Amino acid sequence: MNLGHETETLEFKKTTGELKEGVVSIAAILNKHQKGELYFGIKPDGTPIGQQISEKTLRDISQEIANHIEPRIYPEIAVVHIDDKDCIHVSFEGHNTPYFAYNVARIRVADEDKVMSQRELTDYIMERQSSEGVWERKVSECLTSSVDENSLKEYIHRGQEFGRISFDYSDRDTVLGKLSLTAGSYLLNAGMVLFGETPYNDLQMAVFAGTERLTFLDIQREHGTIFELVDRAEKYIFKNIRWRC
């Protein structure tokens, strides 16, 4: 049975004599697709040729991957029989990119493992962080319709006053879109904590009886958007501050 050609998620090695090259391919595939497969005992054209396999063989593969791929991954390593030949199948997955093999970052291109330049690596990290990797850019369950328009208008007005916002207020969805805080009719997490109904924003304020933080004269807990909490915190401070002439 021929397994076909190598792809961006599939790599063949004839024997574990090519173990280092196999580890390099694992990291490169992870950086492109976050999961893939590696076979030992298979020619590059997909023809099974098999190899001698012992417990030490499997242990050597496991240790080489553990010792030379960062961040660490935990692959599944198994002996498989293809056309009555003993081969090794390594199935791996990881989403904590970028991955480094022997301290070098590579990325899979067709069936090759290309070394990433410093600039490419920096761009790669920035792109990952600006999309799925950052909590603020993920889609929340909060609808744009829950945003208070008066608060949004005030934000745009203050942004214009300080020269940070150049456009005028038109309507809620258009403005939220210009601020890059939406995905369709839903707010991103960043938009949720700024303007929406969120379970995350809580503020606790207190006045201490003395210089030690042991006795409280007053404790208040507030919940709301970031801007609402900032406003309430300022009012609380001014109400309780002890002015000295």
GROMACS .gro file of C-alpha atoms in nm:
model
  245
    1MET     CA    1   0.000   0.000   0.000
    2ASN     CA    2   0.144   0.333  -0.104
    3LEU     CA    3   0.074   0.623   0.136
    4GLY     CA    4   0.099   0.889  -0.132
    5HIS     CA    5   0.324   1.192  -0.137
    6GLU     CA    6   0.446   1.411   0.147
    7THR     CA    7   0.231   1.716   0.216
    8GLU     CA    8   0.232   2.018   0.445
    9THR     CA    9   0.102   1.798   0.728
   10LEU     CA   10   0.260   1.462   0.640
   11GLU     CA   11   0.629   1.367   0.648
   12PHE     CA   12   0.806   1.038   0.565
   13LYS     CA   13   1.146   0.920   0.686
   14LYS     CA   14   1.308   0.594   0.574
   15THR     CA   15   1.453   0.515   0.917
   16THR     CA   16   1.509   0.668   1.257
   17GLY     CA   17   1.858   0.743   1.131
   18GLU     CA   18   1.679   1.057   1.009
   19LEU     CA   19   1.534   1.128   1.353
   20LYS     CA   20   1.676   1.480   1.380
   21GLU     CA   21   1.531   1.573   1.041
   22GLY     CA   22   1.199   1.429   1.153
   23VAL     CA   23   1.196   1.644   1.467
   24VAL     CA   24   1.267   1.950   1.253
   25SER     CA   25   0.969   1.862   1.032
   26ILE     CA   26   0.740   1.824   1.333
   27ALA     CA   27   0.814   2.177   1.454
   28ALA     CA   28   0.779   2.322   1.103
   29ILE     CA   29   0.441   2.154   1.052
   30LEU     CA   30   0.318   2.272   1.391
   31ASN     CA   31   0.407   2.631   1.305
   32LYS     CA   32   0.196   2.610   0.988
   33HIS     CA   33  -0.094   2.380   1.075
   34GLN     CA   34  -0.071   2.302   1.451
   35LYS     CA   35  -0.097   1.927   1.385
   36GLY     CA   36   0.040   1.659   1.156
   37GLU     CA   37   0.186   1.310   1.109
   38LEU     CA   38   0.534   1.162   1.072
   39TYR     CA   39   0.620   0.807   0.962
   40PHE     CA   40   0.947   0.622   0.999
   41GLY     CA   41   0.998   0.327   0.765
   42ILE     CA   42   0.843   0.498   0.463
   43LYS     CA   43   1.028   0.623   0.153
   44PRO     CA   44   0.962   0.984   0.039
   45ASP     CA   45   0.738   0.852  -0.241
   46GLY     CA   46   0.511   0.682   0.016
   47THR     CA   47   0.642   0.326  -0.026
   48PRO     CA   48   0.663   0.127   0.301
   49ILE     CA   49   1.006  -0.032   0.357
   50GLY     CA   50   0.989  -0.087   0.734
   51GLN     CA   51   1.271  -0.089   0.988
   52GLN     CA   52   1.392  -0.264   1.299
   53ILE     CA   53   1.194  -0.143   1.602
   54SER     CA   54   1.257  -0.200   1.971
   55GLU     CA   55   1.140  -0.034   2.292
   56LYS     CA   56   1.458   0.173   2.280
   57THR     CA   57   1.367   0.294   1.930
   58LEU     CA   58   1.037   0.435   2.051
   59ARG     CA   59   1.199   0.579   2.363
   60ASP     CA   60   1.468   0.751   2.155
   61ILE     CA   61   1.200   0.919   1.942
   62SER     CA   62   1.009   1.035   2.248
   63GLN     CA   63   1.319   1.173   2.417
   64GLU     CA   64   1.447   1.349   2.105
   65ILE     CA   65   1.115   1.527   2.063
   66ALA     CA   66   1.093   1.616   2.432
   67ASN     CA   67   1.450   1.744   2.448
   68HIS     CA   68   1.464   1.942   2.127
   69ILE     CA   69   1.122   2.095   2.059
   70GLU     CA   70   1.016   2.404   2.251
   71PRO     CA   71   0.749   2.459   2.375
   72ARG     CA   72   0.716   2.094   2.471
   73ILE     CA   73   0.461   1.873   2.297
   74TYR     CA   74   0.330   1.524   2.379
   75PRO     CA   75   0.297   1.319   2.059
   76GLU     CA   76   0.141   0.977   2.015
   77ILE     CA   77   0.405   0.727   1.902
   78ALA     CA   78   0.296   0.382   1.783
   79VAL     CA   79   0.417   0.085   1.583
   80VAL     CA   80   0.203   0.025   1.274
   81HIS     CA   81   0.212  -0.262   1.026
   82ILE     CA   82   0.187  -0.158   0.661
   83ASP     CA   83   0.217  -0.430   0.396
   84ASP     CA   84   0.359  -0.662   0.665
   85LYS     CA   85   0.636  -0.413   0.739
   86ASP     CA   86   0.697  -0.257   1.079
   87CYS     CA   87   0.680   0.122   1.068
   88ILE     CA   88   0.647   0.395   1.329
   89HIS     CA   89   0.366   0.649   1.326
   90VAL     CA   90   0.403   0.977   1.516
   91SER     CA   91   0.088   1.186   1.554
   92PHE     CA   92   0.138   1.533   1.702
   93GLU     CA   93  -0.057   1.847   1.780
   94GLY     CA   94   0.022   2.180   1.945
   95HIS     CA   95  -0.122   2.530   1.946
   96ASN     CA   96   0.141   2.716   2.148
   97THR     CA   97   0.324   2.848   1.841
   98PRO     CA   98   0.591   2.932   1.745
   99TYR     CA   99   0.776   2.604   1.797
  100PHE     CA  100   1.153   2.576   1.784
  101ALA     CA  101   1.348   2.261   1.692
  102TYR     CA  102   1.712   2.269   1.802
  103ASN     CA  103   1.664   2.641   1.879
  104VAL     CA  104   1.558   2.726   1.523
  105ALA     CA  105   1.207   2.818   1.404
  106ARG     CA  106   1.099   2.674   1.070
  107ILE     CA  107   0.773   2.667   0.879
  108ARG     CA  108   0.632   2.408   0.642
  109VAL     CA  109   0.610   2.505   0.275
  110ALA     CA  110   0.479   2.222   0.054
  111ASP     CA  111   0.704   1.931   0.166
  112GLU     CA  112   0.998   2.147   0.279
  113ASP     CA  113   1.091   2.295   0.616
  114LYS     CA  114   1.200   2.655   0.562
  115VAL     CA  115   1.405   2.843   0.822
  116MET     CA  116   1.225   3.158   0.935
  117SER     CA  117   1.429   3.477   0.933
  118GLN     CA  118   1.420   3.706   1.235
  119ARG     CA  119   1.184   3.942   1.050
  120GLU     CA  120   0.959   3.657   0.939
  121LEU     CA  121   0.951   3.520   1.293
  122THR     CA  122   0.861   3.861   1.436
  123ASP     CA  123   0.585   3.910   1.176
  124TYR     CA  124   0.458   3.559   1.244
  125ILE     CA  125   0.434   3.620   1.619
  126MET     CA  126   0.262   3.956   1.569
  127GLU     CA  127   0.010   3.806   1.329
  128ARG     CA  128  -0.070   3.521   1.565
  129GLN     CA  129  -0.114   3.759   1.857
  130SER     CA  130  -0.338   3.994   1.660
  131SER     CA  131  -0.584   3.719   1.571
  132GLU     CA  132  -0.667   3.399   1.753
  133GLY     CA  133  -0.397   3.413   2.017
  134VAL     CA  134  -0.517   3.728   2.195
  135TRP     CA  135  -0.820   3.723   2.425
  136GLU     CA  136  -0.921   4.077   2.332
  137ARG     CA  137  -0.963   3.978   1.964
  138LYS     CA  138  -1.188   3.680   2.029
  139VAL     CA  139  -1.563   3.709   1.973
  140SER     CA  140  -1.774   3.751   2.285
  141GLU     CA  141  -2.138   3.654   2.338
  142CYS     CA  142  -2.232   4.021   2.379
  143LEU     CA  143  -2.439   4.177   2.101
  144THR     CA  144  -2.359   4.524   1.968
  145SER     CA  145  -2.720   4.617   2.042
  146SER     CA  146  -2.641   4.603   2.416
  147VAL     CA  147  -2.401   4.899   2.390
  148ASP     CA  148  -2.530   5.223   2.541
  149GLU     CA  149  -2.518   5.480   2.261
  150ASN     CA  150  -2.476   5.776   2.496
  151SER     CA  151  -2.159   5.622   2.641
  152LEU     CA  152  -2.029   5.551   2.293
  153LYS     CA  153  -2.103   5.906   2.177
  154GLU     CA  154  -1.921   6.047   2.481
  155TYR     CA  155  -1.620   5.828   2.405
  156ILE     CA  156  -1.604   5.952   2.044
  157HIS     CA  157  -1.645   6.314   2.158
  158ARG     CA  158  -1.361   6.287   2.410
  159GLY     CA  159  -1.142   6.107   2.158
  160GLN     CA  160  -1.191   6.391   1.912
  161GLU     CA  161  -1.108   6.649   2.180
  162PHE     CA  162  -0.772   6.484   2.246
  163GLY     CA  163  -0.697   6.428   1.878
  164ARG     CA  164  -0.715   6.049   1.899
  165ILE     CA  165  -1.028   6.001   1.686
  166SER     CA  166  -1.077   6.170   1.350
  167PHE     CA  167  -1.428   6.055   1.251
  168ASP     CA  168  -1.771   6.172   1.369
  169TYR     CA  169  -2.038   5.964   1.535
  170SER     CA  170  -2.285   5.818   1.284
  171ASP     CA  171  -2.453   5.510   1.431
  172ARG     CA  172  -2.360   5.248   1.688
  173ASP     CA  173  -2.262   4.958   1.461
  174THR     CA  174  -2.066   5.173   1.218
  175VAL     CA  175  -1.866   5.339   1.494
  176LEU     CA  176  -1.794   5.011   1.672
  177GLY     CA  177  -1.677   4.869   1.340
  178LYS     CA  178  -1.443   5.164   1.282
  179LEU     CA  179  -1.297   5.101   1.628
  180SER     CA  180  -1.237   4.734   1.526
  181LEU     CA  181  -1.445   4.605   1.818
  182THR     CA  182  -1.697   4.387   1.635
  183ALA     CA  183  -1.744   4.063   1.445
  184GLY     CA  184  -2.077   4.084   1.269
  185SER     CA  185  -2.345   4.166   1.526
  186TYR     CA  186  -2.124   4.061   1.820
  187LEU     CA  187  -1.865   4.253   2.017
  188LEU     CA  188  -1.510   4.129   2.047
  189ASN     CA  189  -1.398   4.078   2.406
  190ALA     CA  190  -1.226   4.417   2.399
  191GLY     CA  191  -1.551   4.585   2.299
  192MET     CA  192  -1.742   4.390   2.560
  193VAL     CA  193  -1.531   4.511   2.854
  194LEU     CA  194  -1.528   4.868   2.720
  195PHE     CA  195  -1.892   4.915   2.625
  196GLY     CA  196  -2.098   4.598   2.666
  197GLU     CA  197  -2.265   4.382   2.928
  198THR     CA  198  -1.975   4.190   3.076
  199PRO     CA  199  -1.933   3.943   3.364
  200TYR     CA  200  -1.565   4.031   3.396
  201ASN     CA  201  -1.546   4.390   3.520
  202ASP     CA  202  -1.571   4.420   3.896
  203LEU     CA  203  -1.433   4.691   4.122
  204GLN     CA  204  -1.394   4.683   4.499
  205MET     CA  205  -1.327   5.007   4.688
  206ALA     CA  206  -1.263   5.061   5.058
  207VAL     CA  207  -1.163   5.320   5.318
  208PHE     CA  208  -0.924   5.202   5.586
  209ALA     CA  209  -0.965   5.308   5.949
  210GLY     CA  210  -0.593   5.363   5.993
  211THR     CA  211  -0.260   5.316   5.821
  212GLU     CA  212  -0.282   4.938   5.852
  213ARG     CA  213  -0.510   4.744   5.619
  214LEU     CA  214  -0.700   4.571   5.895
  215THR     CA  215  -1.022   4.765   5.960
  216PHE     CA  216  -1.253   4.904   5.695
  217LEU     CA  217  -1.485   5.198   5.746
  218ASP     CA  218  -1.653   5.154   5.413
  219ILE     CA  219  -1.652   4.890   5.140
  220GLN     CA  220  -1.826   4.921   4.804
  221ARG     CA  221  -1.838   4.682   4.512
  222GLU     CA  222  -1.927   4.795   4.163
  223HIS     CA  223  -1.987   4.619   3.832
  224GLY     CA  224  -1.999   4.771   3.486
  225THR     CA  225  -1.797   4.867   3.180
  226ILE     CA  226  -1.440   4.994   3.213
  227PHE     CA  227  -1.551   5.355   3.164
  228GLU     CA  228  -1.831   5.325   3.418
  229LEU     CA  229  -1.594   5.181   3.676
  230VAL     CA  230  -1.337   5.455   3.620
  231ASP     CA  231  -1.605   5.719   3.671
  232ARG     CA  232  -1.736   5.554   3.989
  233ALA     CA  233  -1.383   5.512   4.124
  234GLU     CA  234  -1.308   5.883   4.075
  235LYS     CA  235  -1.629   5.982   4.251
  236TYR     CA  236  -1.555   5.746   4.539
  237ILE     CA  237  -1.204   5.887   4.581
  238PHE     CA  238  -1.322   6.248   4.582
  239LYS     CA  239  -1.599   6.163   4.828
  240ASN     CA  240  -1.365   5.996   5.075
  241ILE     CA  241  -1.033   6.172   5.032
  242ARG     CA  242  -0.915   6.373   5.333
  243TRP     CA  243  -0.788   6.704   5.206
  244ARG     CA  244  -0.508   6.884   5.389
  245CYS     CA  245  -0.450   7.258   5.357
   0.00000   0.00000   0.00000
